[in-house]
Short mmCIF file of C-alpha atoms and ligand atoms in Angstrom, two decimals:
data_model
loop_
_atom_site.label_atom_id
_atom_site.label_comp_id
_atom_site.label_asym_id
_atom_site.label_seq_id
_atom_site.Cartn_x
_atom_site.Cartn_y
_atom_site.Cartn_z
CA UNK G 1 9.13 -19.30 -17.22
CA UNK G 2 10.16 -20.73 -13.84
CA UNK G 3 11.10 -24.30 -13.58
CA UNK G 4 9.77 -26.58 -10.98
CA UNK G 5 11.74 -29.86 -10.48
CA UNK G 6 9.89 -33.06 -8.76
CA UNK G 7 13.19 -34.58 -6.76
CA UNK G 8 14.09 -37.10 -4.79
CA UNK G 9 16.67 -39.90 -5.26
CA UNK G 10 14.32 -42.37 -3.14
CA UNK G 11 12.11 -44.35 -5.89
CA UNK G 12 8.35 -44.76 -5.50
CA UNK G 13 7.74 -41.61 -3.72
CA UNK G 14 5.31 -40.26 -5.57
CA UNK G 15 7.43 -37.39 -7.91
CA UNK G 16 5.45 -38.90 -10.99
CA UNK G 17 1.99 -38.59 -9.98
CA UNK G 18 2.81 -35.11 -8.16
CA UNK G 19 4.38 -33.97 -11.50
CA UNK G 20 1.76 -34.97 -13.51
CA UNK G 21 -1.28 -33.95 -11.22
CA UNK G 22 0.50 -30.58 -10.38
CA UNK G 23 1.27 -29.79 -13.55
CA UNK G 24 -2.43 -30.31 -14.64
CA UNK G 25 -3.55 -27.74 -12.11
CA UNK G 26 -0.90 -25.03 -12.97
CA UNK G 27 -2.24 -25.20 -16.63
CA UNK G 28 -5.76 -25.63 -14.89
CA UNK G 29 -4.72 -22.17 -12.86
CA UNK G 30 -3.71 -20.69 -16.85
CA UNK G 31 -0.25 -21.38 -16.21
CA UNK G 32 1.38 -22.38 -19.97
CA UNK G 33 3.04 -25.45 -18.37
CA UNK G 34 5.39 -27.59 -20.33
CA UNK G 35 6.18 -30.56 -18.19
CA UNK G 36 9.56 -32.57 -18.93
CA UNK G 37 9.76 -36.17 -18.49
CA UNK G 38 13.48 -36.55 -17.56
CA UNK G 39 13.09 -40.59 -16.25
CA UNK G 40 13.83 -43.34 -19.18
CA UNK G 41 11.26 -45.13 -17.28
CA UNK G 42 9.01 -42.64 -19.10
CA UNK G 43 5.83 -42.70 -16.46
CA UNK G 44 4.57 -39.26 -17.14
CA UNK G 45 4.55 -39.66 -20.53
CA UNK G 46 2.78 -42.77 -20.01
CA UNK G 47 -0.27 -41.09 -18.07
CA UNK G 48 -0.53 -38.70 -20.81
CA UNK G 49 -1.08 -41.44 -23.56
CA UNK G 50 2.74 -40.22 -25.50
CA UNK G 51 5.19 -41.27 -27.06
CA UNK G 52 8.58 -39.78 -28.34
CA UNK G 53 8.77 -38.84 -31.67
CA UNK G 54 10.67 -41.88 -33.37
CA UNK G 55 13.88 -39.31 -33.99
CA UNK G 56 13.93 -37.90 -30.15
CA UNK G 57 16.90 -39.02 -28.04
CA UNK G 58 19.16 -37.43 -25.49
CA UNK G 59 21.21 -36.37 -27.41
CA UNK G 60 18.97 -33.88 -28.81
CA UNK G 61 17.27 -33.27 -25.55
CA UNK G 62 20.84 -31.96 -24.08
CA UNK G 63 21.96 -30.23 -27.67
CA UNK G 64 18.43 -27.78 -26.82
CA UNK G 65 16.25 -28.73 -30.15
CA UNK G 66 13.42 -29.59 -28.22
CA UNK G 67 11.09 -27.48 -30.17
CA UNK G 68 10.45 -30.65 -32.70
CA UNK G 69 9.79 -32.89 -30.25
CA UNK G 70 7.09 -31.43 -27.50
CA UNK G 71 3.61 -32.32 -27.29
CA UNK G 72 0.49 -31.51 -27.05
CA UNK G 73 -1.42 -33.14 -24.27
CA UNK G 74 -5.73 -33.42 -24.17
CA UNK G 75 -5.53 -30.31 -22.30
CA UNK G 76 -5.31 -26.76 -22.54
CA UNK G 77 -2.54 -25.00 -21.22
CA UNK G 78 -0.34 -28.14 -20.93
CA UNK G 79 2.27 -29.64 -23.07
CA UNK G 80 4.89 -32.64 -22.61
CA UNK G 81 8.25 -33.05 -23.50
CA UNK G 82 8.36 -37.02 -23.15
CA UNK G 83 10.99 -39.24 -21.50
CA UNK G 84 13.00 -41.27 -24.09
CA UNK G 85 14.66 -44.73 -22.94
CA UNK G 86 18.34 -42.83 -24.39
CA UNK G 87 17.81 -40.53 -21.14
CA UNK G 88 19.18 -43.18 -18.88
CA UNK G 89 22.23 -42.13 -20.46
CA UNK G 90 22.02 -38.45 -19.44
CA UNK G 91 24.79 -38.72 -16.77
CA UNK G 92 26.85 -39.99 -19.06
CA UNK G 93 26.39 -37.50 -21.33
CA UNK G 94 26.15 -35.14 -19.06
CA UNK G 95 30.29 -35.79 -18.33
CA UNK G 96 31.51 -36.44 -21.34
CA UNK G 97 30.32 -33.23 -23.01
CA UNK G 98 31.75 -31.40 -20.02
CA UNK G 99 28.49 -29.48 -20.00
CA UNK G 100 27.85 -26.72 -17.48
CA UNK G 101 26.29 -27.19 -14.03
CA UNK G 102 23.03 -25.06 -15.31
CA UNK G 103 23.18 -26.77 -18.46
CA UNK G 104 19.12 -27.87 -18.02
CA UNK G 105 18.18 -24.51 -17.31
CA UNK G 106 19.91 -23.14 -20.81
CA UNK G 107 18.10 -25.65 -22.67
CA UNK G 108 14.78 -25.52 -20.86
CA UNK G 109 14.82 -21.40 -21.19
CA UNK G 110 15.08 -21.73 -25.30
CA UNK G 111 11.56 -22.04 -23.98
CA UNK G 112 10.60 -19.35 -21.87
CA UNK G 113 8.66 -17.65 -24.96
CA UNK G 114 5.68 -20.22 -25.27
CA UNK G 115 5.60 -21.07 -21.13
CA UNK G 116 5.34 -20.04 -17.76
CA UNK G 117 6.28 -23.01 -16.16
CA UNK G 118 8.70 -26.51 -17.05
CA UNK G 119 8.00 -28.54 -14.53
CA UNK G 120 10.69 -31.41 -14.38
CA UNK G 121 9.59 -35.12 -13.83
CA UNK G 122 12.91 -36.78 -12.60
CA UNK G 123 14.30 -40.11 -12.15
CA UNK G 124 15.34 -41.64 -8.71
CA UNK G 125 19.11 -40.87 -8.70
CA UNK G 126 21.54 -38.60 -6.79
CA UNK G 127 24.39 -37.99 -9.93
CA UNK G 128 24.98 -35.60 -11.95
CA UNK G 129 21.75 -35.14 -13.93
CA UNK G 130 20.82 -34.59 -10.07
CA UNK G 131 23.14 -31.57 -9.48
CA UNK G 132 22.35 -29.98 -12.90
CA UNK G 133 18.35 -30.35 -11.73
CA UNK G 134 19.06 -28.49 -8.46
CA UNK G 135 21.30 -26.26 -10.26
CA UNK G 136 18.70 -25.35 -12.78
CA UNK G 137 15.29 -25.42 -11.16
CA UNK G 138 14.39 -22.23 -9.42
CA UNK G 139 12.48 -24.38 -6.80
CA UNK G 140 12.97 -28.23 -6.01
CA UNK G 141 10.65 -30.26 -3.80
CA UNK G 142 11.04 -33.56 -2.95
CA UNK G 143 7.92 -35.77 -2.01
CA UNK G 144 8.54 -37.66 1.92
CA UNK G 145 6.76 -40.36 2.67
CA UNK G 146 6.51 -40.30 6.25
CA UNK G 147 8.97 -42.52 7.22
CA UNK G 148 12.72 -42.88 8.36
CA UNK G 149 14.20 -43.74 5.01
CA UNK G 150 12.56 -41.21 2.84
CA UNK G 151 13.30 -38.30 5.81
CA UNK G 152 17.14 -39.63 4.89
CA UNK G 153 16.56 -39.32 1.67
CA UNK G 154 15.74 -35.82 1.57
CA UNK G 155 18.36 -35.12 4.21
CA UNK G 156 20.72 -36.27 1.35
CA UNK G 157 18.85 -33.97 -0.87
CA UNK G 158 19.90 -31.20 1.61
CA UNK G 159 23.38 -32.58 1.46
CA UNK G 160 23.78 -32.36 -2.08
CA UNK G 161 22.01 -28.94 -1.57
CA UNK G 162 25.17 -28.05 0.57
CA UNK G 163 27.60 -29.84 -1.94
CA UNK G 164 26.69 -28.17 -5.07
CA UNK G 165 26.69 -24.83 -3.27
CA UNK G 166 23.01 -24.09 -4.35
CA UNK G 167 20.41 -22.15 -2.92
CA UNK G 168 18.53 -24.53 0.63
CA UNK G 169 15.80 -21.55 0.31
CA UNK G 170 14.66 -23.40 -3.09
CA UNK G 171 14.63 -26.72 -1.27
CA UNK G 172 11.36 -27.64 -0.47
CA UNK G 173 9.45 -31.13 0.64
CA UNK G 174 5.88 -32.36 1.24
CA UNK G 175 4.39 -35.56 2.52
CA UNK G 176 3.22 -38.36 0.04
CA UNK G 177 0.88 -41.02 0.39
CA UNK G 178 0.62 -40.59 3.98
CA UNK G 179 -1.61 -42.99 6.45
CA UNK G 180 -2.69 -41.31 9.51
CA UNK G 181 -4.01 -44.90 10.21
CA UNK G 182 -0.14 -45.88 10.66
CA UNK G 183 1.89 -44.67 14.01
CA UNK G 184 5.14 -43.97 12.34
CA UNK G 185 3.02 -41.49 9.91
CA UNK G 186 2.17 -39.48 12.89
CA UNK G 187 4.91 -39.60 14.49
CA UNK G 188 6.85 -38.21 11.70
CA UNK G 189 5.04 -35.88 10.55
CA UNK G 190 4.69 -34.38 13.98
CA UNK G 191 8.78 -34.46 14.33
CA UNK G 192 9.30 -32.63 10.98
CA UNK G 193 6.12 -30.67 9.66
CA UNK G 194 7.01 -27.53 12.02
CA UNK G 195 10.01 -27.14 9.40
CA UNK G 196 9.86 -24.18 7.04
CA UNK G 197 10.40 -26.62 4.19
CA UNK G 198 7.74 -28.52 4.76
CA UNK G 199 4.74 -27.84 2.80
CA UNK G 200 1.43 -27.85 4.86
CA UNK G 201 -0.71 -29.35 2.48
CA UNK G 202 -0.16 -33.03 2.64
CA UNK G 203 -1.10 -35.90 -0.21
CA UNK G 204 -2.83 -39.17 1.66
CA UNK G 205 -2.47 -42.36 0.23
CA UNK G 206 -5.45 -42.77 -1.90
CA UNK G 207 -6.91 -45.60 -4.13
CA UNK G 208 -8.08 -43.11 -6.51
CA UNK G 209 -4.59 -41.94 -7.33
CA UNK G 210 -3.56 -45.51 -8.13
CA UNK G 211 -6.22 -45.70 -10.56
CA UNK G 212 -4.32 -43.28 -12.64
CA UNK G 213 -2.56 -46.17 -14.11
CA UNK G 214 -6.23 -47.32 -15.72
CA UNK G 215 -7.44 -43.34 -16.29
CA UNK G 216 -4.29 -42.43 -17.88
CA UNK G 217 -5.29 -38.83 -17.06
CA UNK G 218 -4.48 -36.06 -14.18
CA UNK G 219 -7.28 -37.53 -11.51
CA UNK G 220 -8.75 -33.53 -11.55
CA UNK G 221 -9.47 -34.69 -14.97
CA UNK G 222 -10.94 -37.89 -14.53
CA UNK G 223 -12.82 -36.19 -11.34
CA UNK G 224 -12.77 -32.90 -11.16
CA UNK G 225 -14.09 -32.56 -7.19
CA UNK G 226 -12.27 -36.03 -5.49
CA UNK G 227 -10.71 -35.59 -2.70
CA UNK G 228 -7.43 -36.21 -4.75
CA UNK G 229 -7.81 -33.50 -6.97
CA UNK G 230 -8.72 -30.69 -4.41
CA UNK G 231 -5.25 -32.65 -2.48
CA UNK G 232 -2.97 -31.59 -5.33
CA UNK G 233 -4.98 -28.07 -5.87
CA UNK G 234 -4.40 -27.15 -2.50
CA UNK G 235 -0.66 -28.21 -2.53
CA UNK G 236 -0.19 -26.72 -6.40
CA UNK G 237 -1.62 -23.24 -4.45
CA UNK G 238 0.93 -23.66 -1.66
CA UNK G 239 3.67 -24.05 -3.83
CA UNK G 240 2.42 -20.72 -5.90
CA UNK G 241 2.15 -19.00 -2.47
CA UNK G 242 5.79 -19.62 -1.57
CA UNK G 243 6.89 -17.09 -4.33
CA UNK G 244 9.30 -18.54 -6.18
CA UNK G 245 7.79 -19.45 -8.99
CA UNK G 246 7.06 -15.26 -10.12
N1 ATP D 1 -1.01 -40.27 -2.80
C1 ATP D 1 -1.12 -41.74 -3.61
N2 ATP D 1 -1.90 -42.83 -3.42
C2 ATP D 1 -1.72 -44.43 -3.55
N3 ATP D 1 -0.99 -44.58 -4.40
C3 ATP D 1 0.14 -43.53 -4.53
C4 ATP D 1 0.05 -42.00 -4.21
N4 ATP D 1 1.14 -41.58 -4.63
C5 ATP D 1 1.81 -42.16 -5.64
N5 ATP D 1 0.55 -43.49 -5.84
C6 ATP D 1 1.68 -44.93 -6.32
O1 ATP D 1 2.89 -45.69 -6.15
C7 ATP D 1 3.41 -45.55 -7.13
C8 ATP D 1 4.83 -44.84 -7.14
O2 ATP D 1 4.63 -43.34 -7.37
P1 ATP D 1 4.87 -42.53 -8.36
O3 ATP D 1 5.69 -43.33 -9.47
O4 ATP D 1 4.46 -41.34 -8.57
O5 ATP D 1 6.72 -42.69 -8.05
P2 ATP D 1 8.11 -41.93 -8.28
O6 ATP D 1 8.59 -41.53 -7.07
O7 ATP D 1 7.79 -41.18 -9.55
O8 ATP D 1 8.46 -43.73 -8.69
P3 ATP D 1 9.99 -43.68 -9.82
O9 ATP D 1 11.01 -43.19 -8.67
O10 ATP D 1 10.07 -45.00 -9.91
O11 ATP D 1 9.76 -42.62 -10.69
C9 ATP D 1 2.27 -45.91 -8.22
O12 ATP D 1 1.89 -46.91 -8.35
C10 ATP D 1 1.49 -44.72 -7.57
O13 ATP D 1 0.16 -44.87 -8.50
MG1 MG D 2 8.40 -41.26 -11.41
#
């Protein structure tokens, strides 16, 4: 089982949207996929209309007792570990309990018999949880809106890799919510797209993605051949082609 984290310290850049749609794309390609909603906001869980069981909380998560709390979705090969409000304390708990730098990996690997891929929808933080995510994941992908502040957040992520000694080869990015009519977007893309870290596939700003809040489904499940579904499929194939999930 491989671990893929959608991470960025900046909020509202498209982590959850990508997590949901890439998890769906991976499952459609036959990867037994577990989407883990680590964000107490619970947006990924909301998109799949799933609530955590009453007894679930961050202690159970960090204690590695996941089996009872994983829920099936409406889609083949796609399960969800829902978020819980108590996940807002994950940082404090990792610190208090003096957990190892790869604790998250250890607990997720308890599920390796059942899944090919664990995909993590991470909260927008730069904390101990972020360090654990970076150390635990096989691949960390950051959505970057082509603006100066979003690039700054990505640079902070690379600094965190440096500070923690994590392998920078695991760090990747893609341009998210791209609006080609904006000159700033075009100039940021042309400056950064040459770097290997950036995927060639980009996710445009699309009304059909915003509609996920109403349909509460991955875009490919709502409309299989929509532009948005094709864009996430393409991004998934490029992620896979980088070879770190084999
Ligand atoms: N490609 C897109 N086109 C249009 N809207 C988008 C796109 N991607 C994301 N959005 C919208 O932008 C908002 C933020 O997206 P999302 O929740 O995925 O970001 P996030 O990085 O997970 O945010 P947070 O940091 O709060 O967890 C949502 O309302 C979502 O519908
Ligand atoms: Mg989110």
